[in-house]
Tab-separated table of N, CA and C in Angstrom:
chain	number	residue	atom	x	y	z
A	274	MET	N	-89.219	155.159	186.209
A	274	MET	CA	-90.314	155.296	186.537
A	274	MET	C	-91.267	156.063	185.357
A	275	GLY	N	-91.804	154.780	184.341
A	275	GLY	CA	-92.649	155.436	183.059
A	275	GLY	C	-91.613	155.685	181.832
A	276	ARG	N	-90.302	155.581	182.198
A	276	ARG	CA	-89.466	155.899	180.834
A	276	ARG	C	-88.441	154.394	180.552
A	277	SER	N	-89.313	153.464	180.324
A	277	SER	CA	-88.766	152.132	180.160
A	277	SER	C	-87.981	152.139	178.758
A	278	ASN	N	-88.145	152.855	177.482
A	278	ASN	CA	-87.607	152.657	176.534
A	278	ASN	C	-86.207	153.354	176.471
A	279	GLU	N	-86.419	154.544	177.427
A	279	GLU	CA	-85.278	155.405	177.486
A	279	GLU	C	-84.234	154.753	178.431
A	280	SER	N	-84.758	154.201	179.411
A	280	SER	CA	-83.532	153.278	180.323
A	280	SER	C	-83.040	152.002	179.589
A	281	LEU	N	-83.686	151.605	178.722
A	281	LEU	CA	-83.327	150.393	177.856
A	281	LEU	C	-82.166	150.562	176.889
A	282	SER	N	-82.557	151.966	176.042
A	282	SER	CA	-81.553	152.186	175.048
A	282	SER	C	-80.192	153.208	176.253
A	283	THR	N	-80.384	153.427	177.186
A	283	THR	CA	-79.102	154.039	178.051
A	283	THR	C	-78.218	152.534	178.341
A	284	ALA	N	-79.125	151.638	178.947
A	284	ALA	CA	-78.426	150.403	179.270
A	284	ALA	C	-77.739	149.879	178.109
A	285	GLU	N	-78.423	149.657	176.922
A	285	GLU	CA	-77.739	148.970	176.051
A	285	GLU	C	-76.448	149.744	175.255
A	286	GLY	N	-76.470	151.018	175.444
A	286	GLY	CA	-75.366	152.053	175.124
A	286	GLY	C	-74.430	151.628	176.351
A	287	GLY	N	-74.521	151.418	177.349
A	287	GLY	CA	-73.318	151.236	178.335
A	287	GLY	C	-72.946	149.903	178.437
A	288	ALA	N	-73.860	148.736	178.066
A	288	ALA	CA	-73.292	147.525	177.781
A	288	ALA	C	-72.176	147.269	176.628
A	289	ILE	N	-72.486	147.981	175.747
A	289	ILE	CA	-71.453	148.096	174.552
A	289	ILE	C	-70.155	149.050	174.645
A	290	ASP	N	-70.425	150.028	175.508
A	290	ASP	CA	-69.255	150.864	175.725
A	290	ASP	C	-67.660	150.230	176.370
A	291	PRO	N	-66.867	150.429	175.688
A	291	PRO	CA	-65.627	149.780	175.909
A	291	PRO	C	-65.060	150.433	177.196
A	292	TRP	N	-65.364	151.229	177.773
A	292	TRP	CA	-64.598	151.827	178.997
A	292	TRP	C	-65.401	151.378	180.194
A	293	VAL	N	-66.456	150.803	179.996
A	293	VAL	CA	-67.490	150.125	181.068
A	293	VAL	C	-66.651	148.622	181.674
A	294	HIS	N	-66.222	148.681	182.827
A	294	HIS	CA	-65.465	147.598	183.299
A	294	HIS	C	-66.487	146.145	183.483
A	295	ALA	N	-65.987	145.205	183.688
A	295	ALA	CA	-66.892	143.998	183.955
A	295	ALA	C	-68.138	143.566	184.874
A	296	GLY	N	-67.624	144.141	185.980
A	296	GLY	CA	-68.634	144.005	186.956
A	296	GLY	C	-70.070	145.044	186.379
A	297	SER	N	-69.748	145.946	186.072
A	297	SER	CA	-70.638	147.283	185.564
A	297	SER	C	-71.374	146.668	184.347
A	298	LYS	N	-70.676	146.104	183.557
A	298	LYS	CA	-71.077	145.630	182.156
A	298	LYS	C	-71.995	144.389	182.318
A	299	PHE	N	-71.632	143.738	183.276
A	299	PHE	CA	-72.622	142.465	183.457
A	299	PHE	C	-73.919	143.010	184.108
A	300	ALA	N	-73.756	143.904	185.108
A	300	ALA	CA	-74.867	144.461	185.486
A	300	ALA	C	-75.964	145.212	184.510
A	301	LEU	N	-75.220	145.685	183.600
A	301	LEU	CA	-76.188	146.366	182.474
A	301	LEU	C	-76.586	145.296	181.848
A	302	GLN	N	-75.887	144.401	181.395
A	302	GLN	CA	-76.364	143.253	180.242
A	302	GLN	C	-77.753	142.791	180.777
A	303	ARG	N	-77.607	142.594	182.360
A	303	ARG	CA	-78.873	141.934	183.179
A	303	ARG	C	-79.935	142.770	183.094
A	304	ARG	N	-79.769	143.990	183.182
A	304	ARG	CA	-81.149	145.239	183.196
A	304	ARG	C	-81.306	145.031	181.760
A	305	VAL	N	-80.639	144.898	180.697
A	305	VAL	CA	-81.177	145.112	179.321
A	305	VAL	C	-81.867	143.932	179.066
A	306	LEU	N	-81.675	142.820	179.508
A	306	LEU	CA	-82.677	141.530	179.509
A	306	LEU	C	-83.854	141.675	180.193
A	307	ARG	N	-83.617	142.302	181.325
A	307	ARG	CA	-84.947	142.244	182.012
A	307	ARG	C	-85.698	143.467	181.447
A	308	LEU	N	-85.175	144.457	181.007
A	308	LEU	CA	-86.023	145.634	180.357
A	308	LEU	C	-86.729	145.162	178.836
A	309	SER	N	-85.682	144.099	178.049
A	309	SER	CA	-86.234	143.923	176.921
A	309	SER	C	-86.917	142.820	176.658
A	310	LYS	N	-88.167	142.573	177.456
A	310	LYS	CA	-89.281	141.275	176.881
A	310	LYS	C	-89.980	142.188	175.969
A	311	PRO	N	-90.397	141.347	175.393
A	311	PRO	CA	-91.364	141.568	174.173
A	311	PRO	C	-92.614	141.814	174.691
A	312	PRO	N	-93.531	142.890	174.287
A	312	PRO	CA	-92.991	143.320	172.704
A	312	PRO	C	-92.427	144.649	172.801
A	313	ARG	N	-91.239	145.049	173.801
A	313	ARG	CA	-90.804	145.998	173.815
A	313	ARG	C	-89.473	145.718	172.699
A	314	ARG	N	-88.851	144.714	172.840
A	314	ARG	CA	-87.810	143.893	172.192
A	314	ARG	C	-88.146	142.353	171.854
A	315	TRP	N	-87.803	142.328	170.314
A	315	TRP	CA	-88.391	140.648	170.079
A	315	TRP	C	-87.012	140.097	169.938
A	316	LYS	N	-86.130	140.820	169.353
A	316	LYS	CA	-84.756	140.038	169.406
A	316	LYS	C	-83.833	140.003	170.452
A	317	VAL	N	-83.390	138.740	170.978
A	317	VAL	CA	-82.740	138.429	172.386
A	317	VAL	C	-81.126	138.895	171.860
A	318	PRO	N	-80.548	139.751	173.021
A	318	PRO	CA	-79.070	139.979	172.632
A	318	PRO	C	-78.256	138.802	172.626
A	319	SER	N	-76.912	139.116	171.969
A	319	SER	CA	-76.161	137.982	171.790
A	319	SER	C	-75.809	137.380	172.958
A	320	TYR	N	-75.438	138.473	174.278
A	320	TYR	CA	-74.941	137.830	175.541
A	320	TYR	C	-75.870	137.227	176.564
A	321	ALA	N	-77.281	136.983	175.984
A	321	ALA	CA	-78.111	136.334	176.753
A	321	ALA	C	-77.620	134.949	177.652
A	322	ASP	N	-76.948	134.172	176.912
A	322	ASP	CA	-76.921	132.926	177.431
A	322	ASP	C	-75.647	133.242	178.450
A	323	TYR	N	-74.731	134.064	178.102
A	323	TYR	CA	-73.776	134.377	179.012
A	323	TYR	C	-73.919	134.852	180.458
A	324	VAL	N	-75.124	135.881	180.255
A	324	VAL	CA	-75.920	136.519	181.646
A	324	VAL	C	-76.307	135.615	182.522
A	325	LYS	N	-77.047	134.569	181.429
A	325	LYS	CA	-78.139	133.578	182.470
A	325	LYS	C	-77.194	132.597	182.809
A	326	ARG	N	-76.035	132.551	182.610
A	326	ARG	CA	-75.535	131.209	183.239
A	326	ARG	C	-75.314	131.279	184.871
A	327	ASN	N	-75.139	130.055	185.528
A	327	ASN	CA	-74.915	129.797	186.783
A	327	ASN	C	-73.358	130.184	187.179
A	328	ILE	N	-73.178	130.979	188.148
A	328	ILE	CA	-71.799	131.707	188.458
A	328	ILE	C	-71.346	130.994	189.772
A	329	ARG	N	-70.448	130.019	189.686
A	329	ARG	CA	-69.797	129.651	190.835
A	329	ARG	C	-69.156	130.411	191.784
A	330	GLU	N	-69.584	130.213	193.090
A	330	GLU	CA	-69.213	130.877	194.360
A	330	GLU	C	-68.037	130.347	194.877
A	331	VAL	N	-66.860	131.429	195.175
A	331	VAL	CA	-65.929	130.479	195.945
A	331	VAL	C	-65.886	130.927	197.791
A	332	SER	N	-65.807	130.306	198.619
A	332	SER	CA	-65.775	130.529	199.961
A	332	SER	C	-64.397	130.532	200.507
A	333	ILE	N	-63.830	131.425	201.138
A	333	ILE	CA	-62.328	131.269	201.482
A	333	ILE	C	-62.654	131.624	203.169
A	334	GLU	N	-62.050	130.437	203.954
A	334	GLU	CA	-62.138	130.571	205.268
A	334	GLU	C	-60.541	130.799	205.837
A	335	GLY	N	-60.294	131.640	206.698
A	335	GLY	CA	-59.079	131.742	207.241
A	335	GLY	C	-59.350	132.661	208.529
A	336	ARG	N	-57.898	132.578	209.408
A	336	ARG	CA	-57.924	133.038	210.533
A	336	ARG	C	-57.060	134.677	210.526
A	337	PRO	N	-57.356	135.391	211.056
A	337	PRO	CA	-56.867	136.661	210.638
A	337	PRO	C	-55.773	136.731	211.734
A	338	LEU	N	-54.410	137.320	211.088
A	338	LEU	CA	-53.158	137.367	211.724
A	338	LEU	C	-53.159	138.617	212.811
A	339	ASN	N	-53.631	139.640	212.073
A	339	ASN	CA	-53.727	140.918	212.774
A	339	ASN	C	-54.782	141.742	212.581
A	340	CYS	N	-55.460	142.566	213.878
A	340	CYS	CA	-56.685	142.865	213.684
A	340	CYS	C	-56.530	144.473	213.935
A	341	GLU	N	-55.490	145.110	213.417
A	341	GLU	CA	-55.100	146.406	213.517
A	341	GLU	C	-55.882	147.208	212.423
A	342	THR	N	-56.409	148.461	212.913
A	342	THR	CA	-56.999	149.377	211.831
A	342	THR	C	-55.971	150.124	210.908
A	343	GLY	N	-56.432	150.052	209.470
A	343	GLY	CA	-55.611	150.361	208.530
A	343	GLY	C	-54.277	149.706	208.316
A	344	ALA	N	-54.123	148.506	208.973
A	344	ALA	CA	-53.045	147.334	208.321
A	344	ALA	C	-53.468	146.434	207.327
A	345	LYS	N	-52.616	146.205	206.357
A	345	LYS	CA	-52.667	145.011	205.558
A	345	LYS	C	-53.443	143.734	206.157
A	346	ASN	N	-54.367	143.186	205.637
A	346	ASN	CA	-55.031	141.884	206.134
A	346	ASN	C	-54.130	140.613	205.773
A	347	VAL	N	-53.740	140.030	207.048
A	347	VAL	CA	-53.095	138.844	206.679
A	347	VAL	C	-53.488	137.735	207.146
A	348	PHE	N	-53.437	136.448	206.453
A	348	PHE	CA	-54.209	135.437	206.971
A	348	PHE	C	-53.247	134.074	206.853
A	349	TYR	N	-53.492	133.103	207.746
A	349	TYR	CA	-52.973	131.761	207.592
A	349	TYR	C	-53.715	130.918	206.617
A	350	GLY	N	-52.930	130.612	205.547
A	350	GLY	CA	-53.224	129.603	204.423
A	350	GLY	C	-53.421	128.541	204.821
A	351	TYR	N	-53.894	127.460	203.937
A	351	TYR	CA	-54.123	125.912	203.835
A	351	TYR	C	-52.841	125.446	204.524
A	352	ASP	N	-52.207	125.834	203.934
A	352	ASP	CA	-50.982	125.098	204.678
A	352	ASP	C	-49.936	125.734	205.888
A	353	GLY	N	-50.510	126.657	206.374
A	353	GLY	CA	-49.945	127.243	207.510
A	353	GLY	C	-49.160	128.400	207.055
A	354	GLU	N	-48.885	128.757	205.942
A	354	GLU	CA	-48.070	129.904	205.272
A	354	GLU	C	-48.836	131.230	205.446
A	355	LEU	N	-48.185	132.518	205.774
A	355	LEU	CA	-48.987	133.514	205.566
A	355	LEU	C	-49.313	133.979	204.377
A	356	CYS	N	-50.434	134.386	203.793
A	356	CYS	CA	-50.721	134.735	202.749
A	356	CYS	C	-51.984	136.177	202.942
A	357	GLY	N	-52.099	136.663	201.777
A	357	GLY	CA	-52.853	137.758	201.931
A	357	GLY	C	-54.201	137.731	200.891
A	358	VAL	N	-55.213	138.463	200.779
A	358	VAL	CA	-56.106	138.193	200.303
A	358	VAL	C	-56.211	138.711	198.668
A	359	GLU	N	-55.168	139.101	198.284
A	359	GLU	CA	-55.182	139.453	196.874
A	359	GLU	C	-54.661	137.946	196.327
């Protein structure tokens, strides 16, 4: 709220931090692109094309084998074999 430059510099710092993992890094890079519109930043970051790409979604359908609370989820796969979600 009114601190766009401060939030931009914080997001840029987080985007280059090696301890930040993939999902959070991707969100920070998107935030940097959103906040760094001209005239605040004229130079486009090097990861701009990577962030703007279209992400392919994968949907997995299956029948749950067990519905117990606290139990590991087990499903029937495409070939009828038992499989997990990992």
